[in-house]
Amino acid sequence: MTAHIDASKFLDPRVAAFVSGRHAMLIGGQWLPAASGRTLDVLDPSSGKVIAAVPAGEGADVDLAVKAARKAFSGPWSSMVPAERAKLIWRLADLIEQHVDMLGPINSYECGKPIGDSRNGEVPFTAETFRYYAGWATKLNGESMTINAPGDWHAYTRREPVGVVGQIIPWNFPLAMLAWKVAPALATGCTIVLKPAEQTPIGALYFGKLVEEAGIPEGVVNIVTGFGEAAGAAMSGHPDIDKIAFTGSTEVGKMIARAATGNLKKVSLELGGKAPTIVLADADVEMAVAGASSAAFFNAGQSCGAGTRFFVHRKIYDKVMAGVAERAEKLRLGPGLDPSSELGPVVSQQQMERITRLICEGKSSGAEIVTGGGRAGDTGYFVKPTIISNTTRDMSVIREEIFGPVACAMPFDDEDLDALARDANDTEYGLAASIWTNNLGAAHRLAAKIKSGTVWINCHNFNDVTMPFGGFKQSGWGRELGAQALDLYTQTKTVAIRLP
Amino acid sequence: MTEKLVAFARTARIGDPLDPETQVGPITTEPQRRKVLDYIDIARNEGASQLLGGKAPDDPAIASGWFVEPTIFGNVAQSMRIAREEVFGPVLSVIPFEDEEEAIAIANDSIYGLAAGVWTQDLGRAIRMPERLEAGSVWVNMYRATSYLSPFGGYKQSGFGRENGRTAIDEYLQEKSVWIDAGNSIPAPFVQR
């Protein structure tokens, strides 16, 4: 397990030139600095070095972006026929695919994930999401109702865009999360003020260039870079933003929901998780080992659906634990840009410190480290893939979302599905879960008992554009992807006519 | 109304379909042109009054093509073949009615039910008439619009199924119900619950 520190040798000169170049925000078709003139630094998490500076947008910049979005909403975008919108969104998808050689490395450079995950995973998924919603633009129909009251009536519904939407994107999947929000908003005819995470704004700014190249009218997509507490807060409380969508922590999600009450803007939230990975006695051990490892360590555990609580039947517990530990110890840590890296750094110093603090708290309250257990090396923000056992239900490692390559493992003895579901559901979160078994009946019965927005069976972290994703309980409001995401960006109008 | 209709139809420019100025082209096949001209004869013989057209155009420049002039018949009765059969040529029957009720009765008195048009500025009538017309498409204050967004197809002997819109996709799918018993008890095999 070695941490390489020099990512620059893997950097294509064109990517390097764009990243280190002068960055501006896309507002109303113009590239502007922050009104304050201030900038914020973007770091390479594999070295901690500054790689770029972007405008530090604040309230004044958000105001300007909202004005541009409002103008575009009442102008060209809402009057454009859906088929035209569909064509532009499709063209944007093509451009994303064509620019994979820029978007992939930018993404891995600023958020640290292995380049293959960007190039072969996230970027194609981003393009596919835009393509999927391009198709929906022409299929947003209302319906007509048959009325029960006496007399002659005609009643129908229209699905109309919500208006100007604010979208706040996290740093763990900077491009995919952008697509999950921007694509359905464009398809429904909304206009957008987008704030990428302060840690990963560069991919979003590059995306802004593609939005222009696709021919999407100015002001439809506005990109304000900046800190959450300045730009994000200004968006959440903005009186002329009709809807806010956020992906991030439950704590910030609650702040956004509170701020949104001013004008009661619509809110959708995709928040934290503490997903159980449940391995039943009959599971294929090899498959479960690979699945549990991926559930915990994919994207360095920085996935809201990450499987961070293993429930493994006692009969195969030792075998599964040995397998996962072996895999964890073999994982090659390194910068995302290095094609040989299998596990990148976590995104920031702050995240690394939080993760290692939670591991320490676990240890000092009696948990055991099966493998890993702290920072890797002394450069960059690398954390060793870590498995913790001997935990109890009140420990912070079990209760809090760690958002790092850390999972806790618990054996169970009998296959009472109700008891198992009770333990799996013993969390304030409810985003995702996975069940590993070949038992048809148990798989479906347990899936029904789990309180989470997604249940994966014999897979984990599997997302598809057609499958709604979102949280039960404190994991959020609303569903992204699939047809359901369209509900987040449309409102229904009922028209009832009494026939004279 | 009929006078204006005749005067307006008379302005239609018949000619070479490749000429961008042309508004009415020829009939596609020779037998079809003969059929259209035959229907015109039948209508005259049954007592309809020919108000416009009724023959191939006189213009020698297009004499070799299979053209038929836009043709309008007045005084058409519901019993006439011109009112009951599909002519598939530029031939219009004008049938008078007294009120909405009678208009609906006449319009629906057909084995066909593909499409219909209603012209009105009356809000109630614009909804009521489409509801009562037996046709797969009804256009209000317009005619002949089709789109991949909107299903198209026939009532009665105008056809089975719909093309366009999401309905068209159903024509190519069949639905399968799959039942899985996820329970772990053995059901009573001889009792249906």
XYZ file of C-alpha atoms in Angstrom:
693
model
C 0.000 0.000 0.000
C 1.897 3.015 -1.206
C 0.670 6.514 -1.777
C 2.070 8.131 -4.858
C 2.220 11.841 -4.535
C 2.962 13.175 -7.962
C -0.144 13.093 -10.112
C 1.137 15.679 -12.559
C 3.092 13.170 -14.642
C -0.211 11.555 -15.603
C -1.702 14.878 -16.596
C -2.446 15.558 -20.244
C -1.156 19.081 -21.119
C -4.593 20.152 -22.384
C -6.203 19.084 -19.116
C -3.436 20.793 -17.136
C -3.879 23.999 -19.147
C -7.624 24.069 -18.565
C -7.399 23.272 -14.849
C -4.705 25.842 -14.111
C -6.236 28.466 -16.412
C -8.339 31.449 -15.441
C -11.813 30.391 -14.322
C -15.010 32.372 -14.425
C -18.665 31.688 -13.663
C -21.283 31.216 -16.386
C -24.057 33.728 -15.762
C -26.562 34.752 -18.431
C -24.254 33.608 -21.215
C -21.266 35.568 -19.894
C -18.169 34.342 -18.099
C -17.777 36.498 -15.018
C -15.562 36.745 -11.929
C -17.210 36.993 -8.520
C -18.593 40.472 -7.870
C -16.313 40.621 -4.825
C -13.296 39.673 -6.963
C -12.510 36.905 -4.460
C -11.490 33.403 -5.467
C -11.249 30.064 -3.708
C -8.540 27.436 -4.121
C -9.126 23.982 -5.511
C -6.793 21.252 -4.244
C -5.533 17.953 -5.574
C -6.578 15.602 -2.765
C -3.768 13.201 -3.583
C -1.126 15.843 -2.769
C -2.956 18.635 -0.967
C -1.502 21.080 -3.485
C -3.468 23.961 -5.006
C -4.282 23.215 -8.637
C -6.717 25.993 -9.502
C -8.567 29.036 -8.281
C -12.210 29.674 -9.128
C -14.473 32.641 -8.321
C -15.845 32.609 -4.783
C -19.433 33.475 -5.660
C -21.715 34.962 -3.009
C -25.184 36.468 -2.703
C -24.615 39.168 -5.329
C -23.500 36.603 -7.897
C -26.431 34.333 -7.076
C -28.757 37.329 -7.570
C -27.338 37.943 -11.007
C -27.639 34.267 -11.937
C -31.236 34.101 -10.715
C -32.112 37.174 -12.802
C -30.566 35.549 -15.883
C -32.380 32.284 -15.194
C -35.691 34.102 -14.686
C -35.238 35.979 -17.957
C -34.461 32.755 -19.828
C -37.422 31.022 -18.189
C -39.879 33.647 -19.362
C -38.043 33.946 -22.678
C -36.688 31.423 -25.143
C -36.653 28.303 -23.013
C -40.301 28.124 -22.029
C -41.507 29.077 -25.510
C -39.311 26.473 -27.207
C -41.227 23.384 -28.335
C -40.257 20.240 -26.401
C -38.799 18.538 -29.492
C -36.337 21.424 -29.882
C -35.356 21.167 -26.210
C -34.892 17.421 -26.641
C -32.542 17.995 -29.563
C -30.365 20.404 -27.565
C -30.175 18.068 -24.563
C -29.249 15.178 -26.848
C -26.547 17.307 -28.466
C -25.184 18.103 -24.996
C -25.007 14.359 -24.275
C -23.025 13.834 -27.481
C -20.610 16.599 -26.480
C -20.082 15.111 -23.010
C -19.185 11.818 -24.641
C -16.883 13.492 -27.165
C -15.081 15.375 -24.386
C -14.427 12.331 -22.194
C -10.663 12.906 -22.547
C -11.045 16.247 -20.797
C -13.951 15.568 -18.417
C -12.574 12.217 -17.192
C -9.159 13.473 -16.059
C -10.523 16.782 -14.715
C -12.959 14.784 -12.600
C -10.301 12.415 -11.264
C -7.825 15.244 -10.663
C -10.138 17.352 -8.533
C -12.020 14.653 -6.614
C -9.322 11.973 -6.549
C -11.209 8.968 -7.885
C -9.443 6.401 -10.092
C -9.377 7.510 -13.709
C -11.126 4.377 -14.972
C -14.093 5.140 -12.709
C -14.325 8.604 -14.295
C -13.634 7.706 -17.877
C -15.529 4.421 -18.139
C -18.076 4.969 -15.404
C -19.043 8.469 -14.437
C -18.621 10.334 -17.729
C -20.589 7.808 -19.847
C -23.284 7.683 -17.139
C -23.458 11.479 -17.250
C -23.988 11.437 -21.023
C -26.551 8.652 -20.756
C -28.521 10.578 -18.149
C -28.832 13.569 -20.481
C -29.899 11.267 -23.327
C -32.525 9.557 -21.202
C -34.105 12.857 -20.163
C -33.850 14.265 -23.704
C -36.382 11.560 -24.542
C -38.700 12.628 -21.733
C -38.956 16.238 -22.953
C -41.550 15.213 -25.557
C -43.496 12.904 -23.266
C -44.600 15.162 -20.413
C -48.329 14.787 -20.797
C -51.172 15.675 -18.534
C -54.321 13.584 -18.471
C -58.033 14.156 -18.725
C -60.382 13.090 -15.995
C -63.930 11.763 -16.100
C -65.836 13.852 -13.582
C -68.304 12.408 -11.058
C -70.368 15.521 -10.363
C -73.672 15.943 -12.217
C -73.585 18.142 -15.299
C -71.256 18.484 -18.247
C -67.619 18.919 -17.337
C -64.268 18.722 -18.886
C -61.208 18.456 -16.666
C -57.583 17.967 -17.582
C -54.140 18.427 -16.144
C -51.071 20.131 -17.530
C -47.530 19.434 -16.374
C -45.743 22.733 -16.199
C -42.118 23.453 -15.282
C -41.545 24.605 -11.712
C -39.515 27.613 -12.908
C -36.085 28.741 -11.785
C -34.366 25.937 -9.901
C -31.291 26.043 -7.677
C -29.162 22.900 -7.713
C -26.350 22.227 -5.277
C -24.032 19.418 -6.317
C -21.751 17.305 -4.087
C -18.081 16.495 -4.650
C -18.242 12.693 -4.616
C -19.663 12.283 -8.138
C -19.297 15.843 -9.450
C -20.492 15.036 -12.976
C -23.065 12.302 -12.414
C -24.771 14.259 -9.629
C -24.820 17.299 -11.897
C -26.499 15.223 -14.624
C -29.090 13.720 -12.244
C -30.237 17.267 -11.484
C -29.598 19.312 -14.618
C -30.960 16.799 -17.160
C -34.529 16.449 -15.811
C -34.667 20.194 -15.120
C -33.774 20.954 -18.747
C -36.191 18.340 -20.075
C -39.108 19.832 -18.174
C -38.301 23.392 -19.269
C -36.891 24.782 -16.025
C -33.928 27.144 -15.939
C -31.040 26.533 -13.590
C -28.665 28.115 -11.131
C -26.098 25.411 -10.465
C -23.570 25.433 -7.670
C -20.898 22.763 -7.857
C -19.135 21.741 -4.641
C -16.314 24.107 -3.675
C -13.911 21.132 -3.759
C -14.825 20.100 -7.339
C -15.975 23.064 -9.430
C -13.739 22.606 -12.475
C -15.606 19.781 -14.195
C -18.824 21.792 -13.848
C -17.185 24.839 -15.450
C -15.967 22.681 -18.315
C -19.528 21.359 -18.619
C -20.630 25.002 -18.897
C -18.558 25.334 -22.063
C -20.344 22.307 -23.519
C -23.737 23.810 -22.607
C -22.808 26.834 -24.706
C -21.480 24.704 -27.549
C -24.686 22.660 -27.613
C -26.591 25.857 -28.345
C -28.649 25.934 -25.162
C -29.830 29.554 -24.890
C -27.986 31.841 -22.504
C -29.332 32.024 -18.996
C -30.843 28.529 -19.085
C -27.865 27.032 -17.233
C -25.985 29.392 -14.911
C -23.042 28.136 -12.897
C -22.017 29.903 -9.696
C -18.927 28.552 -7.963
C -18.484 29.287 -4.286
C -18.719 28.030 -0.732
C -21.888 26.438 0.571
C -22.237 28.879 3.431
C -22.119 31.855 1.006
C -23.455 30.861 -2.433
C -25.388 27.779 -1.321
C -27.068 29.610 1.530
C -27.960 32.522 -0.772
C -29.621 30.089 -3.164
C -31.540 28.238 -0.446
C -33.023 31.454 0.890
C -33.458 33.229 -2.452
C -37.006 34.581 -2.884
C -36.973 34.175 -6.668
C -35.767 30.567 -6.812
C -38.817 28.304 -7.126
C -37.183 25.032 -6.223
C -33.948 23.876 -4.651
C -32.352 20.471 -5.125
C -29.451 19.387 -2.964
C -27.270 16.334 -2.617
C -25.008 16.184 0.406
C -25.064 15.643 4.138
C -28.223 15.300 6.200
C -27.041 18.148 8.416
C -26.762 20.612 5.500
C -29.964 19.214 3.989
C -31.841 20.275 7.105
C -30.334 23.772 6.885
C -31.485 24.037 3.283
C -34.990 22.844 4.121
C -35.199 25.491 6.851
C -33.859 28.250 4.576
C -36.349 27.268 1.871
C -39.346 28.136 4.036
C -39.015 31.872 3.229
C -40.822 31.572 -0.091
C -41.715 27.909 0.519
C -39.677 26.865 -2.486
C -40.018 23.212 -3.411
C -37.213 21.125 -1.939
C -35.660 17.831 -2.938
C -32.828 16.346 -0.913
C -30.595 13.356 -1.490
C -28.744 13.000 1.782
C -26.613 10.694 3.844
C -26.781 6.963 4.267
C -25.546 4.118 6.412
C -26.402 1.247 4.128
C -26.465 -2.309 5.461
C -24.783 -5.067 3.465
C -26.607 -8.213 4.559
C -25.000 -11.551 3.752
C -27.306 -14.520 4.382
C -25.964 -17.981 5.203
C -26.557 -19.392 1.746
C -24.755 -16.571 -0.090
C -21.977 -17.331 -2.533
C -19.011 -16.357 -0.346
C -16.755 -15.248 -3.160
C -19.454 -13.059 -4.662
C -20.348 -11.625 -1.263
C -16.695 -10.811 -0.497
C -16.266 -8.963 -3.781
C -19.631 -7.234 -3.344
C -19.101 -6.182 0.271
C -15.611 -4.858 -0.522
C -16.922 -2.817 -3.416
C -19.884 -1.626 -1.333
C -17.525 -0.272 1.314
C -14.510 0.925 -0.663
C -15.826 2.044 -4.072
C -15.055 5.745 -4.539
C -13.085 5.549 -1.259
C -16.401 5.012 0.508
C -17.557 8.469 -0.526
C -20.894 7.360 -1.800
C -24.171 8.003 -0.027
C -25.147 4.427 -0.832
C -21.893 2.947 0.458
C -22.349 -0.324 2.348
C -20.911 0.572 5.721
C -22.578 -1.926 8.036
C -21.945 -5.581 7.224
C -24.394 -8.073 8.696
C -22.933 -11.500 7.964
C -24.293 -14.889 9.049
C -22.060 -16.436 11.698
C -21.613 -19.562 9.603
C -19.652 -17.660 6.948
C -18.623 -14.583 8.953
C -14.959 -15.552 9.362
C -14.599 -16.481 5.720
C -16.227 -13.275 4.500
C -14.188 -11.131 6.881
C -10.939 -12.792 5.857
C -11.825 -12.275 2.207
C -12.745 -8.604 2.606
C -9.633 -7.919 4.707
C -7.447 -9.595 2.104
C -8.978 -7.478 -0.644
C -8.661 -4.309 1.451
C -4.992 -4.933 2.100
C -4.292 -5.554 -1.570
C -6.000 -2.379 -2.796
C -3.467 -0.110 -4.447
C -3.788 3.414 -3.103
C -2.752 6.299 -5.306
C -3.803 9.451 -7.104
C -6.884 9.150 -9.267
C -4.944 10.114 -12.363
C -2.539 7.175 -11.990
C -4.098 4.368 -14.048
C -2.714 1.778 -11.613
C -4.537 3.271 -8.596
C -7.460 1.247 -7.285
C -8.375 3.478 -4.363
C -8.015 7.255 -4.421
C -7.727 9.717 -1.558
C -10.726 11.146 0.228
C -11.617 14.612 -0.950
C -10.176 16.923 1.699
C -8.141 17.324 4.852
C -11.351 17.986 6.734
C -12.939 14.734 5.535
C -9.775 12.764 6.281
C -9.667 14.145 9.812
C -13.331 13.363 10.382
C -12.907 9.781 9.160
C -9.814 9.102 11.281
C -11.500 10.714 14.316
C -14.496 8.384 13.953
C -12.186 5.358 13.659
C -10.389 6.443 16.851
C -13.665 6.932 18.680
C -14.644 3.409 17.685
C -11.364 1.997 18.967
C -11.519 3.832 22.261
C -15.053 2.637 22.906
C -14.029 -0.990 22.452
C -14.348 -1.775 18.757
C -11.652 -3.812 17.043
C -9.838 -2.959 13.859
C -9.884 -5.964 11.535
C -7.831 -4.189 8.903
C -6.705 -0.653 8.078
C -7.499 1.822 10.819
C -6.241 5.243 9.893
C -4.454 7.524 7.494
C -2.216 6.045 4.805
C 1.126 7.810 4.290
C 1.656 11.448 5.154
C 0.960 13.152 1.836
C -2.471 13.792 0.427
C -5.679 12.650 2.048
C -5.397 8.874 1.881
C -7.225 6.640 4.345
C -6.530 2.909 4.633
C -9.493 0.740 3.726
C -10.776 -0.172 7.163
C -13.007 -2.863 8.627
C -14.141 -2.578 12.241
C -15.704 -5.332 14.346
C -17.035 -5.719 17.885
C -19.160 -2.615 17.618
C -22.283 -1.807 19.609
C -25.356 0.037 18.404
C -24.530 3.292 20.226
C -20.978 3.786 18.891
C -20.451 6.769 16.618
C -18.888 4.533 13.919
C -22.202 2.675 13.744
C -24.486 5.693 13.988
C -22.790 8.366 11.876
C -22.194 8.471 8.172
C -18.398 8.179 7.890
C -18.102 8.836 4.145
C -14.749 7.133 3.864
C -13.465 3.622 3.137
C -14.660 2.305 6.481
C -17.193 -0.401 7.303
C -18.307 -2.076 10.518
C -19.004 -5.811 10.542
C -21.504 -7.665 12.721
C -22.252 -11.396 12.745
C -25.791 -12.717 13.233
C -26.830 -16.183 14.288
C -30.252 -17.162 13.128
C -31.957 -16.138 9.980
C -34.990 -14.470 11.564
C -35.640 -11.879 8.884
C -37.646 -9.632 11.208
C -34.782 -9.427 13.695
C -32.312 -8.872 10.897
C -34.430 -6.110 9.373
C -34.784 -4.495 12.807
C -31.002 -4.289 13.163
C -30.509 -3.139 9.576
C -33.177 -0.472 10.061
C -31.673 0.728 13.344
C -30.444 3.988 11.826
C -31.839 7.432 11.091
C -30.844 6.895 7.458
C -32.659 4.940 4.777
C -30.975 5.409 1.453
C -29.894 1.966 0.339
C -29.211 -1.621 1.347
C -27.892 -4.783 -0.218
C -28.835 -8.399 0.388
C -26.593 -11.269 -0.654
C -28.415 -14.573 -1.064
C -29.639 -17.013 -3.635
C -32.816 -17.708 -1.666
C -35.644 -16.301 -3.775
C -38.233 -16.000 -1.033
C -35.862 -14.587 1.612
C -34.525 -12.013 -0.847
C -37.968 -10.590 -1.622
C -39.264 -10.819 1.934
C -36.240 -9.045 3.371
C -36.297 -6.406 0.602
C -39.846 -5.549 1.663
C -38.838 -5.183 5.315
C -35.854 -2.881 4.738
C -36.652 0.807 5.175
C -34.627 2.330 2.372
C -35.164 3.907 -1.026
C -33.130 1.259 -2.831
C -32.524 -2.408 -2.083
C -29.904 -4.184 -4.139
C -29.885 -7.971 -4.275
C -26.537 -9.577 -5.086
C -25.215 -6.185 -6.160
C -24.407 -2.856 -4.496
C -24.032 0.719 -5.727
C -25.862 -0.232 -8.920
C -27.602 2.760 -10.479
C -29.347 3.034 -13.802
C -31.006 6.053 -15.372
C -34.344 4.250 -15.295
C -34.290 3.438 -11.563
C -35.510 6.047 -9.064
C -32.979 6.755 -6.312
C -33.544 8.575 -3.039
C -34.067 8.211 0.655
C -36.465 6.952 3.261
C -36.298 8.644 6.665
C -33.488 11.200 7.047
C -31.844 10.209 3.794
C -33.929 12.708 1.933
C -36.974 13.961 0.086
C -37.917 12.954 -3.435
C -36.427 10.588 -5.988
C -33.910 11.280 -8.708
C -33.511 9.319 -11.960
C -36.281 7.479 -13.761
C -39.626 9.019 -14.566
C -40.028 10.064 -10.924
C -37.354 12.773 -11.178
C -39.622 14.624 -13.595
C -42.061 15.149 -10.720
C -39.361 17.161 -8.927
C -39.237 19.698 -11.745
C -42.863 19.911 -12.845
C -45.993 21.037 -11.129
C -49.429 19.857 -12.084
C -52.157 22.276 -13.047
C -55.735 21.048 -13.076
C -58.087 22.793 -15.485
C -61.799 22.139 -14.899
C -64.433 23.494 -17.259
C -68.171 23.531 -16.741
C -69.643 23.276 -20.211
C -72.298 25.948 -20.827
C -70.927 29.644 -46.396
C -71.204 27.451 -49.510
C -70.726 30.452 -51.809
C -67.568 31.477 -49.983
C -66.321 27.921 -50.001
C -66.767 27.623 -53.764
C -65.128 31.004 -54.390
C -62.170 30.063 -52.179
C -61.699 26.571 -53.674
C -61.719 28.129 -57.145
C -58.460 29.966 -56.280
C -56.535 26.683 -55.771
C -53.610 26.432 -58.216
C -53.537 23.040 -59.938
C -50.323 21.911 -61.546
C -46.904 20.315 -61.523
C -46.178 19.098 -57.961
C -42.533 20.133 -58.358
C -43.597 23.750 -58.882
C -43.520 25.399 -55.416
C -46.544 27.526 -56.428
C -48.732 24.446 -56.923
C -51.437 23.822 -54.317
C -53.272 20.834 -55.840
C -51.320 18.053 -57.546
C -52.506 15.077 -59.601
C -54.103 11.858 -58.330
C -51.354 9.287 -57.733
C -52.529 6.537 -60.106
C -54.595 6.374 -63.247
C -57.187 3.855 -61.925
C -57.668 6.047 -58.877
C -58.350 9.074 -61.078
C -60.919 7.039 -63.008
C -62.568 6.052 -59.703
C -62.778 9.693 -58.599
C -64.316 10.782 -61.907
C -66.768 7.844 -61.670
C -67.896 9.010 -58.211
C -68.442 12.488 -59.633
C -70.761 10.958 -62.282
C -72.584 8.906 -59.639
C -73.147 12.028 -57.521
C -74.583 13.945 -60.492
C -76.856 11.015 -61.391
C -78.110 10.750 -57.797
C -79.155 14.415 -57.913
C -76.378 16.303 -56.111
C -75.750 19.788 -57.511
C -72.245 20.282 -58.794
C -71.013 23.691 -57.611
C -67.372 23.519 -58.692
C -65.011 21.355 -60.776
C -66.234 17.895 -61.665
C -63.724 17.110 -64.407
C -60.094 17.063 -65.487
C -58.641 20.573 -65.861
C -58.755 22.206 -69.309
C -55.180 23.551 -69.130
C -53.291 21.776 -72.011
C -50.023 22.075 -70.057
C -51.219 19.403 -67.589
C -53.509 17.421 -69.883
C -51.229 14.386 -69.829
C -51.350 14.067 -66.020
C -53.997 12.425 -63.813
C -55.517 15.637 -62.499
C -59.012 16.228 -61.147
C -60.256 19.731 -60.384
C -61.273 20.482 -56.800
C -64.959 19.547 -56.828
C -67.812 20.649 -54.557
C -71.337 19.204 -54.455
C -74.251 20.909 -52.741
C -77.677 19.466 -51.842
C -76.093 16.180 -50.863
C -78.369 13.779 -48.971
C -77.062 11.292 -46.367
C -78.374 8.443 -48.510
C -76.195 9.283 -51.529
C -73.107 7.163 -52.233
C -70.990 10.363 -52.362
C -71.887 10.894 -48.695
C -71.373 7.269 -47.641
C -68.327 5.988 -49.522
C -64.685 7.015 -49.461
C -63.866 8.819 -52.727
C -60.175 9.527 -51.969
C -59.957 12.512 -54.283
C -60.486 16.295 -54.128
C -64.264 16.002 -53.804
C -66.335 17.660 -51.088
C -69.991 17.188 -50.163
C -71.783 20.048 -48.421
C -74.619 18.825 -46.182
C -76.800 21.372 -44.345
C -78.024 20.863 -40.761
C -80.245 22.781 -38.324
C -78.545 22.292 -34.967
C -75.717 20.578 -33.081
C -77.820 17.481 -32.504
C -78.473 16.995 -36.200
C -74.853 17.735 -37.126
C -73.657 14.993 -34.780
C -76.243 12.545 -36.102
C -75.203 13.172 -39.721
C -71.487 13.098 -38.941
C -71.729 9.803 -37.075
C -73.967 8.161 -39.685
C -71.022 6.414 -41.347
C -69.235 3.106 -41.206
C -66.051 5.140 -40.895
C -64.662 6.928 -37.865
C -61.156 8.141 -38.582
C -61.310 11.893 -38.178
C -63.567 14.924 -37.885
C -63.321 18.706 -37.749
C -65.432 21.243 -35.868
C -65.378 24.986 -36.356
C -66.716 27.021 -33.438
C -65.713 29.684 -30.938
C -68.193 28.310 -28.374
C -66.139 26.919 -25.481
C -68.703 24.309 -24.482
C -69.399 23.155 -28.022
C -65.669 22.842 -28.728
C -65.452 20.204 -25.991
C -68.915 18.618 -26.301
C -68.730 17.957 -30.044
C -65.353 16.177 -29.941
C -66.695 14.049 -27.094
C -69.715 13.012 -29.176
C -68.128 12.569 -32.591
C -67.269 8.938 -33.325
C -63.786 9.491 -34.670
C -60.231 8.688 -33.590
C -59.107 12.290 -34.102
C -61.140 15.468 -33.817
C -59.661 18.791 -34.840
C -61.185 22.027 -33.563
C -60.774 25.132 -35.715
C -58.100 23.289 -37.683
C -57.728 20.195 -39.782
C -55.344 17.361 -40.572
C -52.727 17.971 -37.862
C -50.802 14.841 -36.954
C -47.765 14.368 -34.780
C -45.745 11.582 -33.266
C -46.958 13.041 -29.972
C -50.622 12.322 -30.607
C -52.270 8.928 -31.291
C -53.979 8.511 -34.665
C -56.347 5.746 -35.713
C -59.922 4.750 -36.360
C -63.237 4.127 -34.673
C -65.585 1.643 -36.356
C -64.449 0.386 -39.766
C -61.610 2.909 -39.939
C -59.298 0.500 -38.223
C -57.699 -1.293 -35.312
C -55.184 0.295 -32.976
C -53.483 3.639 -32.944
C -50.270 4.854 -34.459
C -48.155 7.674 -32.993
C -47.982 8.707 -29.363
C -47.196 6.286 -26.557
C -50.248 4.271 -27.587
C -48.374 3.175 -30.721
C -45.727 1.501 -28.577
C -48.417 -0.680 -26.974
C -49.185 -2.074 -30.439
C -45.763 -3.699 -30.421
C -45.653 -4.911 -26.835
C -47.418 -7.584 -24.943
C -47.713 -7.487 -21.205
C -46.678 -10.394 -19.033
C -47.794 -10.886 -15.460
C -45.232 -12.698 -13.356
C -46.242 -13.986 -9.933
C -43.661 -14.960 -7.347
C -44.587 -16.452 -4.010
C -41.958 -15.010 -1.686
C -43.491 -16.742 1.320
C -41.997 -19.772 3.028
C -45.147 -21.665 3.930
C -46.684 -24.410 1.806
C -50.021 -23.253 0.394
C -53.081 -25.503 0.500
C -52.921 -27.072 -2.966
C -56.618 -27.849 -3.433
C -58.136 -24.533 -2.385
C -57.992 -21.344 -4.356
C -57.716 -18.260 -2.153
